[in-house]
XYZ file of C-alpha atoms in Angstrom:
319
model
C 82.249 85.657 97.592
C 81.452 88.136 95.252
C 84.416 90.146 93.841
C 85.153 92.212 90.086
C 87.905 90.653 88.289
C 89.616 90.269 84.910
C 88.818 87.028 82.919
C 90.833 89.052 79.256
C 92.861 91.992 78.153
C 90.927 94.729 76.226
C 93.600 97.109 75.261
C 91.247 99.343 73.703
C 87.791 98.821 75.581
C 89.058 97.589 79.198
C 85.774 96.935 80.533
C 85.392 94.380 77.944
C 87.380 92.401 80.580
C 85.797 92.872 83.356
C 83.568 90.545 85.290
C 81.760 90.570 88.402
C 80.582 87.268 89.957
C 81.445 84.420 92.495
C 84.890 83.532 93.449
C 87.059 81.347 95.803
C 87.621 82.806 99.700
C 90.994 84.597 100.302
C 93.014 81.035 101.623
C 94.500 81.251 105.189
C 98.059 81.971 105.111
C 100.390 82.765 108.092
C 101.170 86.047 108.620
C 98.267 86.791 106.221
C 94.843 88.056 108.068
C 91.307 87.909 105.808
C 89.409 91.955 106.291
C 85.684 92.007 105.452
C 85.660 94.542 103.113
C 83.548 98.164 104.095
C 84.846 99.791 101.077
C 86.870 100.126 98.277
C 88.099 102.526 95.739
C 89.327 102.635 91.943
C 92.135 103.679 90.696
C 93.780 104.013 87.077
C 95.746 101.035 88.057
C 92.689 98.965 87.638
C 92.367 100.144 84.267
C 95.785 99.407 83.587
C 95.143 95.927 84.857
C 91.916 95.313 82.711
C 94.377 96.610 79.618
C 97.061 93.811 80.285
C 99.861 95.904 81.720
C 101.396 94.551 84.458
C 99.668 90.821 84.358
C 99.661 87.886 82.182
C 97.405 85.265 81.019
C 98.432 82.848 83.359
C 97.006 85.212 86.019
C 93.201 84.953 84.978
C 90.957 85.760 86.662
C 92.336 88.163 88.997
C 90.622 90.567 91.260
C 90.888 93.862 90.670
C 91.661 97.058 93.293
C 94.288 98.043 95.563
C 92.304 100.406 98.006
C 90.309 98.984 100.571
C 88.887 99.320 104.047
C 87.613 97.311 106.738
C 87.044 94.208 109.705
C 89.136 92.094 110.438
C 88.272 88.722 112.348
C 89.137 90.348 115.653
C 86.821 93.317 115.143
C 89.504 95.907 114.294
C 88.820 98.569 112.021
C 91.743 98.904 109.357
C 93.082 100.604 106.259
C 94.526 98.184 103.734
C 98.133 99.338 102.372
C 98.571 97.594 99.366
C 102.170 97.322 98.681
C 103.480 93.743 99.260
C 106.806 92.704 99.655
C 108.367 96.144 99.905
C 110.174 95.229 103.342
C 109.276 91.478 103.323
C 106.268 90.777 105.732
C 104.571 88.296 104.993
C 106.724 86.800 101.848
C 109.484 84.878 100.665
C 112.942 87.382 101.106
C 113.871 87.867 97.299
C 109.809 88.332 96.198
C 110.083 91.754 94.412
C 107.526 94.948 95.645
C 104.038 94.066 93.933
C 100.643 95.870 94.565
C 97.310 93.965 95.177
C 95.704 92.747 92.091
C 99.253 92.335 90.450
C 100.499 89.070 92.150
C 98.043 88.498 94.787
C 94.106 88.950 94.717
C 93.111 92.844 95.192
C 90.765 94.516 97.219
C 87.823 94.793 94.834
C 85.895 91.740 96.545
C 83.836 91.048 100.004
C 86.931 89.941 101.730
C 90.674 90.212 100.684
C 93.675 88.415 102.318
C 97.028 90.888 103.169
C 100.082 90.367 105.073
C 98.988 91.499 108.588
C 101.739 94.019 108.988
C 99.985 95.807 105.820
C 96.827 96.294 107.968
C 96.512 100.268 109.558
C 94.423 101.418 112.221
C 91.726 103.614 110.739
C 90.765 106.197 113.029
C 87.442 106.534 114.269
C 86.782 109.957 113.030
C 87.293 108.413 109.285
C 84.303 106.478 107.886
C 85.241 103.400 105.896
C 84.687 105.204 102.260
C 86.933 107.750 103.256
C 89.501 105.869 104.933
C 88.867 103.926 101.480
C 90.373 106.567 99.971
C 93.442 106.574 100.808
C 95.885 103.822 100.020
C 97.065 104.638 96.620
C 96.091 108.273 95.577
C 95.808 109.764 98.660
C 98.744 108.148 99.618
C 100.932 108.460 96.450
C 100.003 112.585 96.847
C 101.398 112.478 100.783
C 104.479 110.584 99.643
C 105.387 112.928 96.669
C 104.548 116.135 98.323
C 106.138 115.323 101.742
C 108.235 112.429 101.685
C 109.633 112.200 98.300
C 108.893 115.974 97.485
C 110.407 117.409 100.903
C 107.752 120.459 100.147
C 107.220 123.227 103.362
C 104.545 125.462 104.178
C 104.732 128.634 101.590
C 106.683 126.158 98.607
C 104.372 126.837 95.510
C 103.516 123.293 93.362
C 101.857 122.166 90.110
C 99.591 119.489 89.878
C 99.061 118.476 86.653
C 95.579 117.802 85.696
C 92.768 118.668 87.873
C 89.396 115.835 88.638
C 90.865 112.594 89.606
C 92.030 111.297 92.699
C 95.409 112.191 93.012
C 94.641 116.172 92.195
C 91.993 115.977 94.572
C 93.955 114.926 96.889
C 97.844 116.676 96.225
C 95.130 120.240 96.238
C 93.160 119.247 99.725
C 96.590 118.179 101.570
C 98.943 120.812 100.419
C 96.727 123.733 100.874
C 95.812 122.257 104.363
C 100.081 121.776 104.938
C 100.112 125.604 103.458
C 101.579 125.101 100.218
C 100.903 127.305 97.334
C 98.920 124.751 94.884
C 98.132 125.383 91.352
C 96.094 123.241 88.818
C 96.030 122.394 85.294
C 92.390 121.322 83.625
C 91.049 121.903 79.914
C 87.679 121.689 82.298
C 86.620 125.214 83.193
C 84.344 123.330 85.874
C 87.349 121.035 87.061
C 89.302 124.378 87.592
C 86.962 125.999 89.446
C 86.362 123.061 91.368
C 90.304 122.894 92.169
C 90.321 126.371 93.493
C 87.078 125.597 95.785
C 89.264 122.765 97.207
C 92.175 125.029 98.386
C 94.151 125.819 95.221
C 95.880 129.011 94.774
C 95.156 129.025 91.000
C 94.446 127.220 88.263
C 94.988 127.115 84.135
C 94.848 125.989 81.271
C 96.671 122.356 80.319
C 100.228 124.295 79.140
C 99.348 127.903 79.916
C 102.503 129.618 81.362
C 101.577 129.862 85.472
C 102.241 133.250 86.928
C 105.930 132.302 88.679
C 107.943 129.084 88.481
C 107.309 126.430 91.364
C 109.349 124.294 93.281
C 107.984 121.243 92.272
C 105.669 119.291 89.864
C 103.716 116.529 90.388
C 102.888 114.325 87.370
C 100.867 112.168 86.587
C 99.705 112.974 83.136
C 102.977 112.280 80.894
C 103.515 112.875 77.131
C 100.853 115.329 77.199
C 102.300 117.336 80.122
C 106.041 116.730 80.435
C 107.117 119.537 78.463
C 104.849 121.895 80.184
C 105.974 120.519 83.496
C 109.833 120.649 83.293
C 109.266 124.432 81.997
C 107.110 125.257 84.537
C 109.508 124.267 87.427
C 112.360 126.111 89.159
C 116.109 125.774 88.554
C 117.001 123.352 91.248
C 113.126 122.321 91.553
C 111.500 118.644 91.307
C 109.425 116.743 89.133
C 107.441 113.913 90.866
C 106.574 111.144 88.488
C 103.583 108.350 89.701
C 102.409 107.868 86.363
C 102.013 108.848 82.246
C 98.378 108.008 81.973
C 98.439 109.830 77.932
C 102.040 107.967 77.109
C 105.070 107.408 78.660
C 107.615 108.534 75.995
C 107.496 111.923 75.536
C 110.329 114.140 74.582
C 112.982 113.625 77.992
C 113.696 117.876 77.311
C 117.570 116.846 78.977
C 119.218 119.756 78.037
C 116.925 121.525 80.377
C 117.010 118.631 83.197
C 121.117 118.739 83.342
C 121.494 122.315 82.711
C 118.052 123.954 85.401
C 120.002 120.840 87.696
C 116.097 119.811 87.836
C 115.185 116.594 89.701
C 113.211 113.841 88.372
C 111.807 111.559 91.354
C 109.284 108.339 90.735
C 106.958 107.558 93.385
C 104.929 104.658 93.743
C 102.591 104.756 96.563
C 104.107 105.117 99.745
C 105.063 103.135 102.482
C 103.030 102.055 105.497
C 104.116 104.293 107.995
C 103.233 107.431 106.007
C 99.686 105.748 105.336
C 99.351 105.738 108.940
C 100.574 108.996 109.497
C 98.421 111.001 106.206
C 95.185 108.678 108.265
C 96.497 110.376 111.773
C 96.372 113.418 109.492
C 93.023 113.982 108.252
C 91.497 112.790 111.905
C 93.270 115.627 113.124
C 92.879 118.095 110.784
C 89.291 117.833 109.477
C 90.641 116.520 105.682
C 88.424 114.239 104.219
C 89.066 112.698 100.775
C 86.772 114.054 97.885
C 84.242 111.251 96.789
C 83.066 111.559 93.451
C 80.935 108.522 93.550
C 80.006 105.643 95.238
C 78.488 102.326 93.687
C 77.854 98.359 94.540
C 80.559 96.356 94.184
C 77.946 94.540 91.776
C 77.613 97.972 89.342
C 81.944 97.673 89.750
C 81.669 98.325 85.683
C 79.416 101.829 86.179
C 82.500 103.108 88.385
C 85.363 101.633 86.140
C 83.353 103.223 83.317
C 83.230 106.756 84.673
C 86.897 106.543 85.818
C 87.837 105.792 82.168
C 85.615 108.803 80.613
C 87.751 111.027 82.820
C 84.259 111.967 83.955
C 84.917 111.928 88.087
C 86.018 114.637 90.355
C 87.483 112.711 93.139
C 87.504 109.284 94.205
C 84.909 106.309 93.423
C 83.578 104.433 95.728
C 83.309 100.819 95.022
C 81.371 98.803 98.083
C 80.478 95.315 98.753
């Protein structure tokens, strides 16, 4: 089957990594079903992946992507969640959490094997790019707004850093819940673009915002912390799923202990919110933003934009 992959580490140039050819079938394993892949999506984590963190030689080849949807041998339409081993299904009791592409093959391929309790119902009102969509960013955003983030309708939030799937998607789900959303971009475009989507407001990376919020989400890291633990509440929360310009930037603890601020890390989400953010958009009319979509053979012209920082919204990878 034909599937994108990483045969090295590129630290510097990630794609350098990257192939796209022929490799084995998914192998039948109980409890494990095989989906026919519709469509698939990128994510920084595939980046990541392509730069060596989180894998190791041994590994090579693996396929890339955590986001997919599609068929499965019965003729059910699904959504791929692509956390495995979080609650055991389908491996060995003591086998920490992993996400596709880390431990087992990923989603970026014509078919990809999952535990079968990891497989959602897509609704019919989603198409498979959209429903595509969802698994990590659109998830991740759910979690850390609702779940993680406990947020209400009328609680004001920051997103850090407008464009890219997670923004997208915190912006289109909180202003649809009724939050108050703001934005951060050093894109004049990417901030207008925020506001067009539902957001309240949006500035400059590290301009002051016009009142403190009740919580942050971050994604950003170095370049952003300081900004964001400023920029929230006494008593407010700062939602951590990632530090995609460094993760070591100055902790600013004096403020953490003494504002009584919360720092929460979210990773995804787990499969009952997936199904319920899916249940969400088919009843509400929210459709993920996609900024692109491309053959899974061209897998390097999506990788490629996602790296330039270049997309507004999700890309599209399909088979």
């Amino acid at each position: 089957m034909l599937a994108a992959y990483v045969t090295s580490f590129a630290p510097d140039s990630p794609l350098d990594g990257l192939e796209v050819g022929d490799r084995p079938e998914p192998d039948a394993v109980e409890h494990w079903t095989t989906v026919d892949v519709r469509a698939a999506s990128l994510n920084h984590h595939d980046l990541w992946s392509l730069r060596g963190v989180g894998l190791k030689e041994q590994q090579l080849p693996m396929i890339l992507g955590t986001d997919a949807a599609g068929v499965t041998p019965d003729g059910a339409e699904v959504i791929v969640h692509g956390v495995v081993g979080a609650d055991g299904h389908g491996v060995g009791p003591k086998e920490p959490r992993s996400l596709l592409s880390e431990r087992y093959p990923g989603t970026l391929a014509e078919r990809v094997s999952v535990p079968t309790a990891n497989l959602v119902p897509k609704p019919a009102e989603l198409s498979f790019q959209e429903a595509a969509c969802l698994p990590t960013a659109w998830l991740t955003a759910y979690t850390m707004l609702f779940t993680a983030g406990g947020l209400t309708p009328g609680d004001r939030v920051l997103v850090q850093g407008a464009g890219g799937g997670l923004a997208t998607a915190a912006v289109t789900l909180g202003a649809a819940a009724g939050l108050e959303v703001w934005v951060t971009s050093r894109s004049a475009e990417k901030r207008e673009r925020a506001v067009a989507l539902g957001a309240a407001g949006a500035v400059e990376t590290g301009a002051r915002l016009p009142a403190r919020v009740d919580a942050v989400l971050e994604s950003v890291g170095q370049a952003t912390w300081a900004h964001s633990i400023r920029s929230v509440r006494p008593g407010g929360s700062v939602l951590v799923c990632g530090a995609t310009s460094g993760d070591a930037p100055p902790a600013e603890l004096t403020r953490v202990f003494f504002q009584e601020l919360r720092v929460q890390g979210v990773t995804m989400g787990s499969r009952e919110d997936l199904g319920a953010l899916a249940r969400f958009c088919a009843r509400t009319g929210v459709r993920p933003v996609i900024d692109a979509e491309v053959p899974l053979a061209q897998a390097a012209d999506g990788l490629s934009r996602l790296d330039a920082g270049n997309q507004f919204g999700k890309v599209v990878v399909q088979p």
